[in-house]
Amino acid sequence: MTDATDATALGGPVSAGDAAEAKGGAPADGAGPRGPLDAERLDEIEEGTDTAPWVAYARGRRHLLDGRTGRAHTALTEAAARLPGRADLAYHAAWSRLLDGRRTELTARVRPDRDRWPLICLLLDADPDLVLPSGTDERLAREAGPLAPLVRARLRMAEGRRPAGDLPGWEQLDLRGTTLPERLEALRTLLAAELGRGRERAVGQLARLPL
């Protein structure tokens, strides 16, 4: 049986590299799937009207995974600047500042009197001694809706206090309509609470959750 027949049997015309890989061999002459996109391959993608700023965003996330915090900061802050109304882009830009040691830059950009609770969590990570303006905790809890118990717990932990009472488990949270930053900070809050209680099994279960 020829390679062409094998390729057809696999579901239609495919490259010789794909056919070789499907048969258990290596792609011919570099053809076929190349695996996940790395930062260098993302650099090769030209941004257009429909892709900006998402190529920069993807590049920044990839740099974070690879531990290149400086390059991640450049890409993610560029993406956030292009769409300033996107909470997810602002959140990841703030993370890049925190991980790259730009704490002063982060504290200068996040507004405790205006920004939502995921950004305030990162602000408190950057400046643990920061005293939030009066009424901020209630505003954040009110805006968080069903996640309000986690917001109150997070603010207490930022002050060095334990959460008041038991927190709901992850499976008990109403996450409908929540953003990725809200889910990530909810998870980080529960992880911190369980670590503080020494519940290693619960920490492991939370760490394996798909978001």
PDB file of C-alpha atoms in Angstrom:
ATOM      1  CA  MET A   1       0.000   0.000   0.000  1.00  0.00           C
ATOM      2  CA  THR A   2       1.431   3.378  -0.967  1.00  0.00           C
ATOM      3  CA  ASP A   3       1.797   6.472   1.188  1.00  0.00           C
ATOM      4  CA  ALA A   4      -0.880   8.194  -0.903  1.00  0.00           C
ATOM      5  CA  THR A   5      -3.359   5.402  -0.139  1.00  0.00           C
ATOM      6  CA  ASP A   6      -2.454   5.552   3.539  1.00  0.00           C
ATOM      7  CA  ALA A   7      -3.045   9.297   3.547  1.00  0.00           C
ATOM      8  CA  THR A   8      -6.466   8.896   1.949  1.00  0.00           C
ATOM      9  CA  ALA A   9      -7.402   6.271   4.525  1.00  0.00           C
ATOM     10  CA  LEU A  10      -6.547   8.744   7.269  1.00  0.00           C
ATOM     11  CA  GLY A  11      -9.341  11.030   6.143  1.00  0.00           C
ATOM     12  CA  GLY A  12      -8.410  12.750   2.905  1.00  0.00           C
ATOM     13  CA  PRO A  13      -5.393  14.402   1.336  1.00  0.00           C
ATOM     14  CA  VAL A  14      -2.698  15.151   3.900  1.00  0.00           C
ATOM     15  CA  SER A  15       0.961  16.027   3.668  1.00  0.00           C
ATOM     16  CA  ALA A  16       3.650  13.406   3.421  1.00  0.00           C
ATOM     17  CA  GLY A  17       4.870  14.554   6.818  1.00  0.00           C
ATOM     18  CA  ASP A  18       1.459  14.041   8.396  1.00  0.00           C
ATOM     19  CA  ALA A  19       1.177  10.600   6.828  1.00  0.00           C
ATOM     20  CA  ALA A  20       4.614   9.596   8.085  1.00  0.00           C
ATOM     21  CA  GLU A  21       3.799  10.815  11.585  1.00  0.00           C
ATOM     22  CA  ALA A  22       0.465   8.972  11.589  1.00  0.00           C
ATOM     23  CA  LYS A  23       2.320   5.758  10.709  1.00  0.00           C
ATOM     24  CA  GLY A  24       4.640   6.238  13.650  1.00  0.00           C
ATOM     25  CA  GLY A  25       7.535   7.868  11.843  1.00  0.00           C
ATOM     26  CA  ALA A  26       8.988  11.357  11.883  1.00  0.00           C
ATOM     27  CA  PRO A  27       7.562  14.090   9.627  1.00  0.00           C
ATOM     28  CA  ALA A  28       9.420  14.239   6.318  1.00  0.00           C
ATOM     29  CA  ASP A  29      11.646  17.268   5.759  1.00  0.00           C
ATOM     30  CA  GLY A  30      10.167  19.135   8.717  1.00  0.00           C
ATOM     31  CA  ALA A  31       6.612  18.852   7.382  1.00  0.00           C
ATOM     32  CA  GLY A  32       3.595  18.112   9.522  1.00  0.00           C
ATOM     33  CA  PRO A  33       2.581  19.284  13.013  1.00  0.00           C
ATOM     34  CA  ARG A  34       5.203  21.332  14.824  1.00  0.00           C
ATOM     35  CA  GLY A  35       3.770  21.187  18.320  1.00  0.00           C
ATOM     36  CA  PRO A  36       2.535  24.061  20.518  1.00  0.00           C
ATOM     37  CA  LEU A  37       3.314  27.607  19.473  1.00  0.00           C
ATOM     38  CA  ASP A  38       6.360  28.968  21.251  1.00  0.00           C
ATOM     39  CA  ALA A  39       7.217  32.649  21.605  1.00  0.00           C
ATOM     40  CA  GLU A  40       9.520  32.607  18.586  1.00  0.00           C
ATOM     41  CA  ARG A  41       6.788  31.227  16.317  1.00  0.00           C
ATOM     42  CA  LEU A  42       4.315  33.739  17.720  1.00  0.00           C
ATOM     43  CA  ASP A  43       6.783  36.474  16.775  1.00  0.00           C
ATOM     44  CA  GLU A  44       6.420  35.336  13.159  1.00  0.00           C
ATOM     45  CA  ILE A  45       2.675  36.080  13.112  1.00  0.00           C
ATOM     46  CA  GLU A  46       1.877  39.498  11.718  1.00  0.00           C
ATOM     47  CA  GLU A  47      -0.799  41.364  13.622  1.00  0.00           C
ATOM     48  CA  GLY A  48      -3.723  42.642  11.624  1.00  0.00           C
ATOM     49  CA  THR A  49      -7.022  44.350  12.288  1.00  0.00           C
ATOM     50  CA  ASP A  50      -8.603  41.150  13.570  1.00  0.00           C
ATOM     51  CA  THR A  51      -5.645  39.792  15.520  1.00  0.00           C
ATOM     52  CA  ALA A  52      -4.340  42.818  17.426  1.00  0.00           C
ATOM     53  CA  PRO A  53      -3.736  42.792  20.333  1.00  0.00           C
ATOM     54  CA  TRP A  54      -4.220  39.047  20.717  1.00  0.00           C
ATOM     55  CA  VAL A  55      -0.918  38.036  19.170  1.00  0.00           C
ATOM     56  CA  ALA A  56       0.910  40.235  21.690  1.00  0.00           C
ATOM     57  CA  TYR A  57      -1.270  38.798  24.463  1.00  0.00           C
ATOM     58  CA  ALA A  58      -0.523  35.209  23.429  1.00  0.00           C
ATOM     59  CA  ARG A  59       3.172  36.033  23.141  1.00  0.00           C
ATOM     60  CA  GLY A  60       3.175  37.537  26.624  1.00  0.00           C
ATOM     61  CA  ARG A  61       1.413  34.538  28.158  1.00  0.00           C
ATOM     62  CA  ARG A  62       3.935  32.253  26.452  1.00  0.00           C
ATOM     63  CA  HIS A  63       6.844  34.287  27.820  1.00  0.00           C
ATOM     64  CA  LEU A  64       5.349  33.979  31.315  1.00  0.00           C
ATOM     65  CA  LEU A  65       5.207  30.202  30.965  1.00  0.00           C
ATOM     66  CA  ASP A  66       8.835  30.221  29.839  1.00  0.00           C
ATOM     67  CA  GLY A  67       9.920  32.426  32.754  1.00  0.00           C
ATOM     68  CA  ARG A  68      10.843  35.436  30.605  1.00  0.00           C
ATOM     69  CA  THR A  69       9.189  38.049  32.798  1.00  0.00           C
ATOM     70  CA  GLY A  70      10.728  41.089  31.124  1.00  0.00           C
ATOM     71  CA  ARG A  71       9.579  40.111  27.651  1.00  0.00           C
ATOM     72  CA  ALA A  72       6.202  39.064  29.058  1.00  0.00           C
ATOM     73  CA  HIS A  73       5.825  42.511  30.604  1.00  0.00           C
ATOM     74  CA  THR A  74       6.546  44.210  27.280  1.00  0.00           C
ATOM     75  CA  ALA A  75       4.017  42.121  25.353  1.00  0.00           C
ATOM     76  CA  LEU A  76       1.227  42.085  27.942  1.00  0.00           C
ATOM     77  CA  THR A  77       1.353  45.793  28.742  1.00  0.00           C
ATOM     78  CA  GLU A  78       1.304  46.491  25.000  1.00  0.00           C
ATOM     79  CA  ALA A  79      -1.824  44.359  24.627  1.00  0.00           C
ATOM     80  CA  ALA A  80      -3.548  46.004  27.597  1.00  0.00           C
ATOM     81  CA  ALA A  81      -2.766  49.492  26.296  1.00  0.00           C
ATOM     82  CA  ARG A  82      -4.528  48.742  23.016  1.00  0.00           C
ATOM     83  CA  LEU A  83      -7.760  47.654  24.729  1.00  0.00           C
ATOM     84  CA  PRO A  84      -7.838  49.533  28.051  1.00  0.00           C
ATOM     85  CA  GLY A  85     -11.396  48.440  28.776  1.00  0.00           C
ATOM     86  CA  ARG A  86     -10.556  44.723  28.914  1.00  0.00           C
ATOM     87  CA  ALA A  87     -10.275  43.539  32.525  1.00  0.00           C
ATOM     88  CA  ASP A  88      -8.491  40.319  31.538  1.00  0.00           C
ATOM     89  CA  LEU A  89      -5.759  42.180  29.654  1.00  0.00           C
ATOM     90  CA  ALA A  90      -5.284  44.656  32.502  1.00  0.00           C
ATOM     91  CA  TYR A  91      -5.063  41.770  34.971  1.00  0.00           C
ATOM     92  CA  HIS A  92      -2.364  39.902  33.070  1.00  0.00           C
ATOM     93  CA  ALA A  93      -0.449  43.126  32.502  1.00  0.00           C
ATOM     94  CA  ALA A  94      -0.534  43.683  36.273  1.00  0.00           C
ATOM     95  CA  TRP A  95       0.709  40.126  36.827  1.00  0.00           C
ATOM     96  CA  SER A  96       3.613  40.761  34.461  1.00  0.00           C
ATOM     97  CA  ARG A  97       4.565  43.867  36.440  1.00  0.00           C
ATOM     98  CA  LEU A  98       4.415  41.936  39.704  1.00  0.00           C
ATOM     99  CA  LEU A  99       6.479  39.006  38.427  1.00  0.00           C
ATOM    100  CA  ASP A 100       9.041  41.299  36.800  1.00  0.00           C
ATOM    101  CA  GLY A 101       9.607  43.150  40.070  1.00  0.00           C
ATOM    102  CA  ARG A 102       7.888  46.348  38.914  1.00  0.00           C
ATOM    103  CA  ARG A 103       5.932  46.771  42.133  1.00  0.00           C
ATOM    104  CA  THR A 104       6.090  50.551  42.143  1.00  0.00           C
ATOM    105  CA  GLU A 105       4.749  50.622  38.602  1.00  0.00           C
ATOM    106  CA  LEU A 106       1.897  48.308  39.590  1.00  0.00           C
ATOM    107  CA  THR A 107       0.920  50.319  42.667  1.00  0.00           C
ATOM    108  CA  ALA A 108       0.954  53.508  40.599  1.00  0.00           C
ATOM    109  CA  ARG A 109      -1.464  52.086  38.027  1.00  0.00           C
ATOM    110  CA  VAL A 110      -4.019  50.215  40.149  1.00  0.00           C
ATOM    111  CA  ARG A 111      -6.666  52.451  41.729  1.00  0.00           C
ATOM    112  CA  PRO A 112      -8.102  51.128  45.020  1.00  0.00           C
ATOM    113  CA  ASP A 113     -11.059  53.508  44.741  1.00  0.00           C
ATOM    114  CA  ARG A 114     -12.029  52.333  41.262  1.00  0.00           C
ATOM    115  CA  ASP A 115     -10.553  49.006  40.155  1.00  0.00           C
ATOM    116  CA  ARG A 116     -12.218  45.659  40.740  1.00  0.00           C
ATOM    117  CA  TRP A 117     -11.167  43.099  43.300  1.00  0.00           C
ATOM    118  CA  PRO A 118      -8.818  40.878  41.216  1.00  0.00           C
ATOM    119  CA  LEU A 119      -6.563  43.871  40.552  1.00  0.00           C
ATOM    120  CA  ILE A 120      -6.792  44.947  44.196  1.00  0.00           C
ATOM    121  CA  CYS A 121      -5.585  41.463  45.191  1.00  0.00           C
ATOM    122  CA  LEU A 122      -2.475  41.937  43.055  1.00  0.00           C
ATOM    123  CA  LEU A 123      -2.039  45.438  44.445  1.00  0.00           C
ATOM    124  CA  LEU A 124      -1.996  44.046  47.988  1.00  0.00           C
ATOM    125  CA  ASP A 125       0.493  41.378  46.898  1.00  0.00           C
ATOM    126  CA  ALA A 126       2.742  44.154  45.614  1.00  0.00           C
ATOM    127  CA  ASP A 127       2.287  46.365  48.688  1.00  0.00           C
ATOM    128  CA  PRO A 128       1.229  44.283  51.729  1.00  0.00           C
ATOM    129  CA  ASP A 129       1.370  47.351  53.997  1.00  0.00           C
ATOM    130  CA  LEU A 130      -1.100  49.316  51.900  1.00  0.00           C
ATOM    131  CA  VAL A 131      -4.143  50.582  53.785  1.00  0.00           C
ATOM    132  CA  LEU A 132      -7.183  50.641  51.527  1.00  0.00           C
ATOM    133  CA  PRO A 133      -9.490  53.674  51.631  1.00  0.00           C
ATOM    134  CA  SER A 134     -12.448  53.432  53.968  1.00  0.00           C
ATOM    135  CA  GLY A 135     -15.345  51.519  52.451  1.00  0.00           C
ATOM    136  CA  THR A 136     -13.242  49.793  49.798  1.00  0.00           C
ATOM    137  CA  ASP A 137     -13.741  46.335  51.298  1.00  0.00           C
ATOM    138  CA  GLU A 138     -17.518  46.632  51.170  1.00  0.00           C
ATOM    139  CA  ARG A 139     -17.458  48.016  47.637  1.00  0.00           C
ATOM    140  CA  LEU A 140     -15.314  45.114  46.454  1.00  0.00           C
ATOM    141  CA  ALA A 141     -17.484  42.531  48.208  1.00  0.00           C
ATOM    142  CA  ARG A 142     -20.635  44.069  46.767  1.00  0.00           C
ATOM    143  CA  GLU A 143     -19.228  44.052  43.234  1.00  0.00           C
ATOM    144  CA  ALA A 144     -18.055  40.443  43.629  1.00  0.00           C
ATOM    145  CA  GLY A 145     -21.618  39.164  44.062  1.00  0.00           C
ATOM    146  CA  PRO A 146     -21.606  35.449  44.989  1.00  0.00           C
ATOM    147  CA  LEU A 147     -17.821  35.564  45.449  1.00  0.00           C
ATOM    148  CA  ALA A 148     -18.139  38.146  48.242  1.00  0.00           C
ATOM    149  CA  PRO A 149     -17.130  35.675  51.016  1.00  0.00           C
ATOM    150  CA  LEU A 150     -13.850  35.052  49.209  1.00  0.00           C
ATOM    151  CA  VAL A 151     -13.194  38.759  48.770  1.00  0.00           C
ATOM    152  CA  ARG A 152     -13.726  39.406  52.481  1.00  0.00           C
ATOM    153  CA  ALA A 153     -11.491  36.452  53.342  1.00  0.00           C
ATOM    154  CA  ARG A 154      -8.771  37.655  50.986  1.00  0.00           C
ATOM    155  CA  LEU A 155      -8.769  41.136  52.489  1.00  0.00           C
ATOM    156  CA  ARG A 156      -8.549  39.681  56.000  1.00  0.00           C
ATOM    157  CA  MET A 157      -5.604  37.497  54.984  1.00  0.00           C
ATOM    158  CA  ALA A 158      -3.898  40.529  53.435  1.00  0.00           C
ATOM    159  CA  GLU A 159      -4.055  42.076  56.910  1.00  0.00           C
ATOM    160  CA  GLY A 160      -2.501  38.971  58.457  1.00  0.00           C
ATOM    161  CA  ARG A 161      -5.782  37.635  59.845  1.00  0.00           C
ATOM    162  CA  ARG A 162      -7.494  34.310  59.257  1.00  0.00           C
ATOM    163  CA  PRO A 163     -10.742  34.196  57.270  1.00  0.00           C
ATOM    164  CA  ALA A 164     -13.815  34.579  59.458  1.00  0.00           C
ATOM    165  CA  GLY A 165     -15.612  31.221  59.487  1.00  0.00           C
ATOM    166  CA  ASP A 166     -15.532  28.468  56.890  1.00  0.00           C
ATOM    167  CA  LEU A 167     -15.260  29.363  53.237  1.00  0.00           C
ATOM    168  CA  PRO A 168     -17.365  27.671  50.563  1.00  0.00           C
ATOM    169  CA  GLY A 169     -15.633  24.920  48.618  1.00  0.00           C
ATOM    170  CA  TRP A 170     -14.811  25.416  44.954  1.00  0.00           C
ATOM    171  CA  GLU A 171     -17.690  23.193  43.867  1.00  0.00           C
ATOM    172  CA  GLN A 172     -20.083  25.357  45.896  1.00  0.00           C
ATOM    173  CA  LEU A 173     -19.142  28.607  44.179  1.00  0.00           C
ATOM    174  CA  ASP A 174     -21.468  30.165  41.628  1.00  0.00           C
ATOM    175  CA  LEU A 175     -19.000  30.959  38.852  1.00  0.00           C
ATOM    176  CA  ARG A 176     -21.553  31.693  36.152  1.00  0.00           C
ATOM    177  CA  GLY A 177     -20.700  34.923  34.384  1.00  0.00           C
ATOM    178  CA  THR A 178     -17.378  35.365  36.177  1.00  0.00           C
ATOM    179  CA  THR A 179     -14.261  36.503  34.363  1.00  0.00           C
ATOM    180  CA  LEU A 180     -10.961  34.642  34.195  1.00  0.00           C
ATOM    181  CA  PRO A 181      -9.296  37.106  36.625  1.00  0.00           C
ATOM    182  CA  GLU A 182     -12.124  36.526  39.120  1.00  0.00           C
ATOM    183  CA  ARG A 183     -11.807  32.745  38.859  1.00  0.00           C
ATOM    184  CA  LEU A 184      -8.030  32.887  39.213  1.00  0.00           C
ATOM    185  CA  GLU A 185      -8.159  35.093  42.299  1.00  0.00           C
ATOM    186  CA  ALA A 186     -10.945  32.991  43.803  1.00  0.00           C
ATOM    187  CA  LEU A 187      -8.707  29.959  43.356  1.00  0.00           C
ATOM    188  CA  ARG A 188      -5.670  31.725  44.816  1.00  0.00           C
ATOM    189  CA  THR A 189      -7.748  32.805  47.809  1.00  0.00           C
ATOM    190  CA  LEU A 190      -8.933  29.265  48.522  1.00  0.00           C
ATOM    191  CA  LEU A 191      -5.394  27.940  48.070  1.00  0.00           C
ATOM    192  CA  ALA A 192      -4.065  30.465  50.589  1.00  0.00           C
ATOM    193  CA  ALA A 193      -6.810  29.602  53.070  1.00  0.00           C
ATOM    194  CA  GLU A 194      -6.181  25.856  52.794  1.00  0.00           C
ATOM    195  CA  LEU A 195      -2.418  26.328  53.054  1.00  0.00           C
ATOM    196  CA  GLY A 196      -2.957  28.364  56.202  1.00  0.00           C
ATOM    197  CA  ARG A 197      -4.989  25.518  57.669  1.00  0.00           C
ATOM    198  CA  GLY A 198      -2.409  22.912  56.690  1.00  0.00           C
ATOM    199  CA  ARG A 199      -4.839  20.963  54.508  1.00  0.00           C
ATOM    200  CA  GLU A 200      -2.438  19.486  51.979  1.00  0.00           C
ATOM    201  CA  ARG A 201      -5.018  17.239  50.329  1.00  0.00           C
ATOM    202  CA  ALA A 202      -7.366  20.169  49.691  1.00  0.00           C
ATOM    203  CA  VAL A 203      -4.462  22.196  48.296  1.00  0.00           C
ATOM    204  CA  GLY A 204      -3.630  19.393  45.870  1.00  0.00           C
ATOM    205  CA  GLN A 205      -7.236  19.126  44.708  1.00  0.00           C
ATOM    206  CA  LEU A 206      -7.449  22.867  44.083  1.00  0.00           C
ATOM    207  CA  ALA A 207      -4.126  22.916  42.243  1.00  0.00           C
ATOM    208  CA  ARG A 208      -5.445  20.359  39.745  1.00  0.00           C
ATOM    209  CA  LEU A 209      -8.595  22.284  38.862  1.00  0.00           C
ATOM    210  CA  PRO A 210      -8.983  23.260  35.192  1.00  0.00           C
ATOM    211  CA  LEU A 211      -9.873  26.887  34.620  1.00  0.00           C
TER     212      LEU A 211
END
